[in-house]
XYZ file of N, CA and C in Angstrom:
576
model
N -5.895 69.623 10.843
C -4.609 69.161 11.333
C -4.363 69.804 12.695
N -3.940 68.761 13.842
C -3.454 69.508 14.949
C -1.788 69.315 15.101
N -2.033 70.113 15.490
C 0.099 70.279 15.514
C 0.502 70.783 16.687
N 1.399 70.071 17.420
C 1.933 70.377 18.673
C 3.100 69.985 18.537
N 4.034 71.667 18.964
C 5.651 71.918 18.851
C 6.342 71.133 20.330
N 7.468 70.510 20.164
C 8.051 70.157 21.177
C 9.331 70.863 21.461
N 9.673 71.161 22.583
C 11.496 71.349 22.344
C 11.362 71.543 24.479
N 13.049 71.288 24.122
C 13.545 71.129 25.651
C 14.811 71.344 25.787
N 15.404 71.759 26.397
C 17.270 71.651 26.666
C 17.594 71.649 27.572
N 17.011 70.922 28.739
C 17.514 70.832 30.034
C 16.885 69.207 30.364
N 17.912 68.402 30.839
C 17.705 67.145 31.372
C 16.554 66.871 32.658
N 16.188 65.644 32.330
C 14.723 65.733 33.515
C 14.331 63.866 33.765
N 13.660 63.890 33.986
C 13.482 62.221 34.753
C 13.494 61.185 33.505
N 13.484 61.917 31.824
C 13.184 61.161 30.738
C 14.393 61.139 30.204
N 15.734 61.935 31.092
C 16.863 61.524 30.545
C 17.522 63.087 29.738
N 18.295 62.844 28.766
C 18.575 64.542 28.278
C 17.601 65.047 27.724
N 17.834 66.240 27.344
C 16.985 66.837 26.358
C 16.416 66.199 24.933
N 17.176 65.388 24.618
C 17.103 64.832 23.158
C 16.035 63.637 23.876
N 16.515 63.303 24.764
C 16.001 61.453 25.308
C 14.240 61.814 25.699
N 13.802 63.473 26.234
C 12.929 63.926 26.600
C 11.635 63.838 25.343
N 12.441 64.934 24.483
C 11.718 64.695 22.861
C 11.197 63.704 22.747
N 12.424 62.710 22.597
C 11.719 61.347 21.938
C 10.642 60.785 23.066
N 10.576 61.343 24.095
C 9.558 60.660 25.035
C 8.058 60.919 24.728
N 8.194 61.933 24.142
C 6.880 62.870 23.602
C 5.644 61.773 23.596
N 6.112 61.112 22.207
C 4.848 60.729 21.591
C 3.962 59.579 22.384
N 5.076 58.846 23.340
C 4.669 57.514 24.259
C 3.580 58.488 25.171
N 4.442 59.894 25.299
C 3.557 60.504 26.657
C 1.873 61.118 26.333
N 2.213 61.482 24.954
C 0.681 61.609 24.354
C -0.217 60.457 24.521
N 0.497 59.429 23.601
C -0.589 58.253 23.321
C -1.089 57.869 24.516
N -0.833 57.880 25.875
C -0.933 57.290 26.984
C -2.053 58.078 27.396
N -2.646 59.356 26.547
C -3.402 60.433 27.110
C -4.589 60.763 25.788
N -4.079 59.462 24.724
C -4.990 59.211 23.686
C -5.381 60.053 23.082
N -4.150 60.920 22.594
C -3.496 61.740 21.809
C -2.616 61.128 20.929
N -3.073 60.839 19.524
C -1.957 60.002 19.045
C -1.365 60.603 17.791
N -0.157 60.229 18.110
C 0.925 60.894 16.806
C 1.092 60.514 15.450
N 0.650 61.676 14.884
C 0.549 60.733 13.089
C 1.343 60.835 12.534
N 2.111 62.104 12.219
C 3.211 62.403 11.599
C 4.130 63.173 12.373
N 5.460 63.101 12.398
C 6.595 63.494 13.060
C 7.882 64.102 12.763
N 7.977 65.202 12.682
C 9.357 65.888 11.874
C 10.467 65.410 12.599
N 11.579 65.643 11.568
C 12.616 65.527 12.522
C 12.951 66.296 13.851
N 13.827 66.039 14.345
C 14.270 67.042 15.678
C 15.550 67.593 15.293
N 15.543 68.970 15.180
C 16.626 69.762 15.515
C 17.262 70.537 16.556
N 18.315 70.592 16.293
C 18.872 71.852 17.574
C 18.648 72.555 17.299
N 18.606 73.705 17.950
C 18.161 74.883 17.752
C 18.748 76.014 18.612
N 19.106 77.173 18.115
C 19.710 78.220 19.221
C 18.667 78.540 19.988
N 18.723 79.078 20.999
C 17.420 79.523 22.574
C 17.440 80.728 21.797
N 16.268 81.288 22.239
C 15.585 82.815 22.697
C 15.335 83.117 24.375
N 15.991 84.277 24.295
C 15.188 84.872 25.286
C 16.455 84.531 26.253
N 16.638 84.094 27.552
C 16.972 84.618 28.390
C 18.824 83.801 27.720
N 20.034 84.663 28.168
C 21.221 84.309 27.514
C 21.962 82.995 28.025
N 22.730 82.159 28.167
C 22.985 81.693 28.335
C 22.657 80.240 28.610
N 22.072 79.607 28.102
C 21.364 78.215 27.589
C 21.832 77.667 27.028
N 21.616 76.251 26.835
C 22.284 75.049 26.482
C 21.062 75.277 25.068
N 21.902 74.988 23.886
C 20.610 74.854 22.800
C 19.879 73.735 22.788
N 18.641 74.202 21.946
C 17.032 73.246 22.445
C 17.350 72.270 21.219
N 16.245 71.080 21.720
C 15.948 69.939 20.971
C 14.432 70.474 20.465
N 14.123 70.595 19.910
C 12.853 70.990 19.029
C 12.493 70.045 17.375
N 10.989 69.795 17.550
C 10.420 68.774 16.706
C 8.580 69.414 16.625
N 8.276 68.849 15.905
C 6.838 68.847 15.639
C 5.972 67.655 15.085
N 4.727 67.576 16.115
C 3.773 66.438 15.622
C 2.831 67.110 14.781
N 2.135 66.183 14.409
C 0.983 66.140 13.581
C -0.319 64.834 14.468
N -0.954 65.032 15.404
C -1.886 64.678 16.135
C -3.375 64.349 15.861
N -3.741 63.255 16.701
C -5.170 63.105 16.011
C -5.950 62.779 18.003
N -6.878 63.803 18.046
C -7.346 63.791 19.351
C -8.792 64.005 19.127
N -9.452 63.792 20.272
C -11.047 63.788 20.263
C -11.417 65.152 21.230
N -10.577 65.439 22.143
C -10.373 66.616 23.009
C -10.538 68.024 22.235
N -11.580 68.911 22.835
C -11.344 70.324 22.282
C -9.786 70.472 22.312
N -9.953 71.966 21.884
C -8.527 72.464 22.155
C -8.155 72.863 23.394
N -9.271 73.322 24.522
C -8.699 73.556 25.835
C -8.057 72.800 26.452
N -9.038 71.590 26.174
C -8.493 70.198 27.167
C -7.182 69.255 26.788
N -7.040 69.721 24.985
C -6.305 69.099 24.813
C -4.782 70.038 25.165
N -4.926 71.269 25.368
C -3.633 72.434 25.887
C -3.693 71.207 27.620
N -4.426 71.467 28.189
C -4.426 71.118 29.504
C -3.538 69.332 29.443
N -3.930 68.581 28.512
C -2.757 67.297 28.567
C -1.392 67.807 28.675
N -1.510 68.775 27.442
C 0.367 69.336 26.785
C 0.617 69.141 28.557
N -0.013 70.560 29.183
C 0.670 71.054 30.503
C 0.788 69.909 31.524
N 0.070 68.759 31.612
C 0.155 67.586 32.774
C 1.175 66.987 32.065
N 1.446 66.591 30.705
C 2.798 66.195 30.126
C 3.789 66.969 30.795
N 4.336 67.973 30.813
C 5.146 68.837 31.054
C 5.079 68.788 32.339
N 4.355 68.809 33.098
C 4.888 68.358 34.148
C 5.227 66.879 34.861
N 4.764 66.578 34.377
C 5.356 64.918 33.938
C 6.715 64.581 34.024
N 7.192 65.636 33.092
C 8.688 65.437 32.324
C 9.550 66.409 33.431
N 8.675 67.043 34.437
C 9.894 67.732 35.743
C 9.753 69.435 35.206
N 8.749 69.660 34.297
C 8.701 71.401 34.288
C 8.166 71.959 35.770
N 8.890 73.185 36.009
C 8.356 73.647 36.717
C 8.201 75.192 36.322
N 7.963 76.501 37.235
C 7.583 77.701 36.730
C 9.106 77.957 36.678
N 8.991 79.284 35.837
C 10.242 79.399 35.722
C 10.488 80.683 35.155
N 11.375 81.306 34.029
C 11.630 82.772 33.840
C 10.731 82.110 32.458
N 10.621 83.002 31.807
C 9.451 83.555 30.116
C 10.846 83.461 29.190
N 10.710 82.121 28.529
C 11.842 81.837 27.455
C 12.940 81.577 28.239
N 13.116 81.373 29.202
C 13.882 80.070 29.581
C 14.346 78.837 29.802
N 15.723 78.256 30.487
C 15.660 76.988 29.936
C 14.256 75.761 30.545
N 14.621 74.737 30.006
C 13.257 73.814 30.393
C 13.403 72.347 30.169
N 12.284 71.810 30.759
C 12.773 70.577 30.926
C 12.205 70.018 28.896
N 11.153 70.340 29.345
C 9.587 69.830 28.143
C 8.822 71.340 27.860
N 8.786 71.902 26.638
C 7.876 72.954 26.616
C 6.997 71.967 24.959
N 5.356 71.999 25.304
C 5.024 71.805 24.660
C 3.906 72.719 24.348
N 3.596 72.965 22.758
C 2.631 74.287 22.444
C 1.931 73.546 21.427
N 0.812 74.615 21.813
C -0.464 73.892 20.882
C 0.086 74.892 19.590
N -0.068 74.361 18.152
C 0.431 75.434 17.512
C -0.820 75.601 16.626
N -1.949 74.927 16.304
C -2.553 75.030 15.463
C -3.599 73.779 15.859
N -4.924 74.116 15.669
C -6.503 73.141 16.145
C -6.982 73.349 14.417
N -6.703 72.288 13.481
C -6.827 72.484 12.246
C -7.215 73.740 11.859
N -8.722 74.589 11.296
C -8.460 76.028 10.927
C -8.835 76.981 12.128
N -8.973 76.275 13.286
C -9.680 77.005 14.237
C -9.002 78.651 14.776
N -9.254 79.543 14.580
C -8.576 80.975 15.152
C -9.623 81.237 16.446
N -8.848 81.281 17.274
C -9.282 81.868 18.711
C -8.336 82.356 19.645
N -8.733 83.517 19.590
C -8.367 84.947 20.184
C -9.029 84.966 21.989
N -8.390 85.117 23.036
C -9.355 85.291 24.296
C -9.644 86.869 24.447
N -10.535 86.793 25.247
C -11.341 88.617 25.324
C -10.255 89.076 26.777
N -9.479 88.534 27.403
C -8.331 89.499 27.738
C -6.901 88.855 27.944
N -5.953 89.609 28.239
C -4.572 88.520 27.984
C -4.561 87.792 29.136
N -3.374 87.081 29.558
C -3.000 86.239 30.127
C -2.420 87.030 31.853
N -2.732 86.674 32.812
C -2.461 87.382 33.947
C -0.489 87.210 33.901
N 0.275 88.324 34.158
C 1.783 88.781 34.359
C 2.012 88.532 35.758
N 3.218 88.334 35.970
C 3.902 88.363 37.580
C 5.202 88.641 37.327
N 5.575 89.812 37.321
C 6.737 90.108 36.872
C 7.454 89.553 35.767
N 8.563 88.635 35.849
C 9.042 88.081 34.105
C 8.498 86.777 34.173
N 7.466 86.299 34.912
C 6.787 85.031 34.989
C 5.175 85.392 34.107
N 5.004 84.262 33.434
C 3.632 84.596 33.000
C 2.718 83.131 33.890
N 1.811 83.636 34.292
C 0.754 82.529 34.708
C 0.408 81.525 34.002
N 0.897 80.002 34.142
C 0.661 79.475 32.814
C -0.637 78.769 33.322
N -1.308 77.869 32.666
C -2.193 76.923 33.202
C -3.801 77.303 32.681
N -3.883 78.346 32.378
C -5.322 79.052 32.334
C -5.553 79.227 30.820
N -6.545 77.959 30.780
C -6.728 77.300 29.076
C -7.793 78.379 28.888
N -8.313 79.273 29.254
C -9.151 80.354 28.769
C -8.472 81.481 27.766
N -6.930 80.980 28.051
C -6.054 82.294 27.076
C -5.404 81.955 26.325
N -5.689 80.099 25.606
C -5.395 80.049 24.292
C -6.036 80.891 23.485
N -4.687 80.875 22.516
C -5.038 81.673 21.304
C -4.254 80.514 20.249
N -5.167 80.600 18.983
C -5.228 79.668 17.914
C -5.684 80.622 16.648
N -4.175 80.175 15.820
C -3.008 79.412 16.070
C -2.437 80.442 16.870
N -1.000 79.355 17.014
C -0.225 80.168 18.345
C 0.418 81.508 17.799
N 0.032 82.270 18.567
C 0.668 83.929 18.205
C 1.763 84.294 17.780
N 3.032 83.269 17.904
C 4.507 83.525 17.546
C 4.812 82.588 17.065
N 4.230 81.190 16.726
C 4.880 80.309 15.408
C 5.148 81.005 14.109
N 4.296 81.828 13.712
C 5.144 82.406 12.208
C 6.394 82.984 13.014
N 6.778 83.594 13.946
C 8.099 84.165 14.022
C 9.496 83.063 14.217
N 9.414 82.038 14.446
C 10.102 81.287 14.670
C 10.822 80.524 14.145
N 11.911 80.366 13.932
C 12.217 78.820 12.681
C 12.522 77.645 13.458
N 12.908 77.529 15.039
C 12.668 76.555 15.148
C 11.367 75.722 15.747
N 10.072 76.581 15.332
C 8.527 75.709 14.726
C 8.429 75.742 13.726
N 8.694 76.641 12.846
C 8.235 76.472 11.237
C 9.092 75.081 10.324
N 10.964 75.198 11.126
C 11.667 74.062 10.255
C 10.622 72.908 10.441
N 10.400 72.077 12.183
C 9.989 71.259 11.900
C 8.558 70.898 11.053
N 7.241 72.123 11.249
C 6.467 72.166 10.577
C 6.496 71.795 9.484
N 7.430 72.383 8.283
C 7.711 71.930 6.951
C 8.118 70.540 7.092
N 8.442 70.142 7.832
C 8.679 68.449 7.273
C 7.869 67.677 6.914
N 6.398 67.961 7.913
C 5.317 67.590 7.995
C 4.251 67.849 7.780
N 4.146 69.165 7.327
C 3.083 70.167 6.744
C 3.722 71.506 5.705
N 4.247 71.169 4.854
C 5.115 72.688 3.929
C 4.002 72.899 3.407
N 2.598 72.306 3.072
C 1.539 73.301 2.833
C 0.521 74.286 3.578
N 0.707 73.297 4.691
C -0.360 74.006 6.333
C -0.390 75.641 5.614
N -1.707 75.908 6.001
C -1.941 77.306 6.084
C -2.351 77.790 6.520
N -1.531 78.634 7.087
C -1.289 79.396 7.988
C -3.147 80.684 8.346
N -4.272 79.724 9.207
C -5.584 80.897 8.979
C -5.642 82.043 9.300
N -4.616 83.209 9.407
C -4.586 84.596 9.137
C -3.518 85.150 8.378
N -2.519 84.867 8.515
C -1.014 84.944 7.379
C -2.056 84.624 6.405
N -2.376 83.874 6.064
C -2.724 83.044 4.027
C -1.950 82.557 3.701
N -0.469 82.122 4.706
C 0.762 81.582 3.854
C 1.153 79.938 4.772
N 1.605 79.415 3.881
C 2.315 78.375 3.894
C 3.101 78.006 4.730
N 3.349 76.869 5.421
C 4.255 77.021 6.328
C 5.819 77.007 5.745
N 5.872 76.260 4.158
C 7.370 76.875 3.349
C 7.273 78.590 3.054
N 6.407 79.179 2.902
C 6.560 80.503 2.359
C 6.972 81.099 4.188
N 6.293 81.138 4.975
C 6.921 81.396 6.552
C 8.515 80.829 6.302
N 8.853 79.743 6.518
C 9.921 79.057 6.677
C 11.519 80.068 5.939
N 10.748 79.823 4.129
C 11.705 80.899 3.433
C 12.105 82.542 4.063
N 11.281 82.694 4.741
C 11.380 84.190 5.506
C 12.023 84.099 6.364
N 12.054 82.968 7.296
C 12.976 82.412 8.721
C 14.212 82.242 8.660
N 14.167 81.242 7.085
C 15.747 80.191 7.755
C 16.480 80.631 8.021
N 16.891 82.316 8.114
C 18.474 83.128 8.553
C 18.121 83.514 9.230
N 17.238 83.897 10.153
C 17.216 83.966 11.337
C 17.849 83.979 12.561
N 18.443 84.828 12.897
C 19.467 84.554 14.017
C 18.773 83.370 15.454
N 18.087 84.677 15.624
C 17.288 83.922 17.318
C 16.285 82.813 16.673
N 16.859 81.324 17.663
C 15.642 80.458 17.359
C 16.337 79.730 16.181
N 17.627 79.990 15.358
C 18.037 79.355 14.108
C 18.125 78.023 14.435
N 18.153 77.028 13.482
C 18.529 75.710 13.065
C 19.772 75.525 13.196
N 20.222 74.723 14.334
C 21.772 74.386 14.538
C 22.362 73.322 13.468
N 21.319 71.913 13.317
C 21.202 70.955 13.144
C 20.366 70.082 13.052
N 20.107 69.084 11.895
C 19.670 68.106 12.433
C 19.389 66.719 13.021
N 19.007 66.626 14.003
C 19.649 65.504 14.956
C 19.215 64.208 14.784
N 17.727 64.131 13.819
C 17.425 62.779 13.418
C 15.598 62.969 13.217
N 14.980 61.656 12.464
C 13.712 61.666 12.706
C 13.150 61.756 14.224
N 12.067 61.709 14.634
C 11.452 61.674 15.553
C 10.540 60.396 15.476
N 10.604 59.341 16.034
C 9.970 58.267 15.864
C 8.496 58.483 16.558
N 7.516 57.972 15.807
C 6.354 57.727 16.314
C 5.398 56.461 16.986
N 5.742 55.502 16.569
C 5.722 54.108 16.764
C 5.664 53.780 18.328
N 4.612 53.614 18.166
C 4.100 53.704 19.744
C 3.515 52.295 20.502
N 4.643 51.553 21.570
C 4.309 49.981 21.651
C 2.575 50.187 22.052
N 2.387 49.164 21.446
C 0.886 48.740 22.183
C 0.694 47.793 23.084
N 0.148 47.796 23.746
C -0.051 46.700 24.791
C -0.072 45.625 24.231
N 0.363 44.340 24.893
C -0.063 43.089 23.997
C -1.338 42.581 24.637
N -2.524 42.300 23.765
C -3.794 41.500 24.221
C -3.841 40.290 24.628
C-alpha cells in the first residue's frame, strides 16, 4: 500500500484550502499516480508555528509504477503546482504533500537532511525516510489513515494504524477539528 497525506490551509491558484485538497487526486492522476482509496478530509488544528488558519488534511491510498524517490519528486512538482513555495518548518501552506508509507518498505538515509536556519532544504529525494518519521505522532495522518487503512502496519511500531490512532485522538497539537466530508476520487477520463 502507498499512502500519501494531504493537508493545506492557505488559498492558492486551486482556490481555498478545502478546494486545493480536493484538487489532489486530478493532480496525481495527470502524473499517473492513481487514487484508490480516499479518506475523508478533516480540519485539523496546525502545529508548529502559532497563528494559522486550521488545515484541511486527508489521505490517499495510491497505485504507482514509480520508485519511491521519483514518486516523492511528483508529490513536490504537485506542490508546486498548487503555488508552494519555501517557507518556515510547519508553517502555513498552500499543498503539503508526504509520502507516508511505500507498502513495507523502511528506508532510513546515511545522513540527515541539509538545515538553513528554521528552513529545511526540501527537494533532495536522497533523504526520504520510509515510513515517514512523524506519522505515528500525528492525528491529523493517522485520523485520515484509519478510514482507509485501520489495519496498515505500521513496519517498525508493529501497530496498527487504529492502535496509533487510539493513542492520538486527544491530542492537543494536530487534533481533529472536524469532519468536512469524503474526499472524492473519481477522476474524469478523457473521452476517446
Amino acid at each position: 500500500m502507498i499512502l500519501v497525506a494531504i493537508g493545506a490551509n492557505m488559498s492558492g491558484p486551486f482556490g481555498s484550502a478545502l478546494d486545493t485538497v480536493r484538487a489532489v487526486p486530478e493532480l496525481l492522476a495527470r502524473h499517473n499516480v492513481l487514487p484508490v482509496a480516499a479518506s475523508h478530509i478533516y480540519a485539523t488544528q496546525p502545529v508548529g508555528v502559532a497563528g494559522q488558519n486550521p488545515y484541511c488534511n486527508s489521505m490517499l491510498s495510491v497505485r504507482s509504477a514509480r520508485p519511491p524517490q521519483a514518486l516523492l519528486m511528483v508529490l513536490k512538482d504537485i506542490e508546486r503546482t498548487a503555488g508552494r513555495t519555501a517557507g518556515l518548518r510547519w508553517g502555513p501552506r498552500v499543498l503539503d504533500l508526504d509520502l507516508i508509507a511505500y507498502h513495507d518498505r523502511v528506508l532510513v538515509p546515511a545522513s540527515p537532511p541539509c538545515k538553513s536556519g528554521s528552513k529545511i532544504m526540501r527537494g533532495a529525494s536522497e533523504y526520504l525516510i520510509l515510513p515517514h518519521p512523524r506519522a505515528h505522532l500525528r492525528p491529523f495522518v493517522m485520523r485520515p489513515l484509519v478510514d482507509i487503512a485501520p489495519n496498515w502496519l505500521h513496519p517498525i511500531l508493529r501497530q496498527t494504524s487504529w492502535q496509533i490512532w487510539r493513542r492520538l485522538q486527544f491530542s492537543k497539537p494536530g487534533a481533529v477539528i472536524k469532519d468536512c466530508g469524503p474526499l472524492d476520487i473519481a477522476v474524469p477520463r478523457p473521452d476517446n
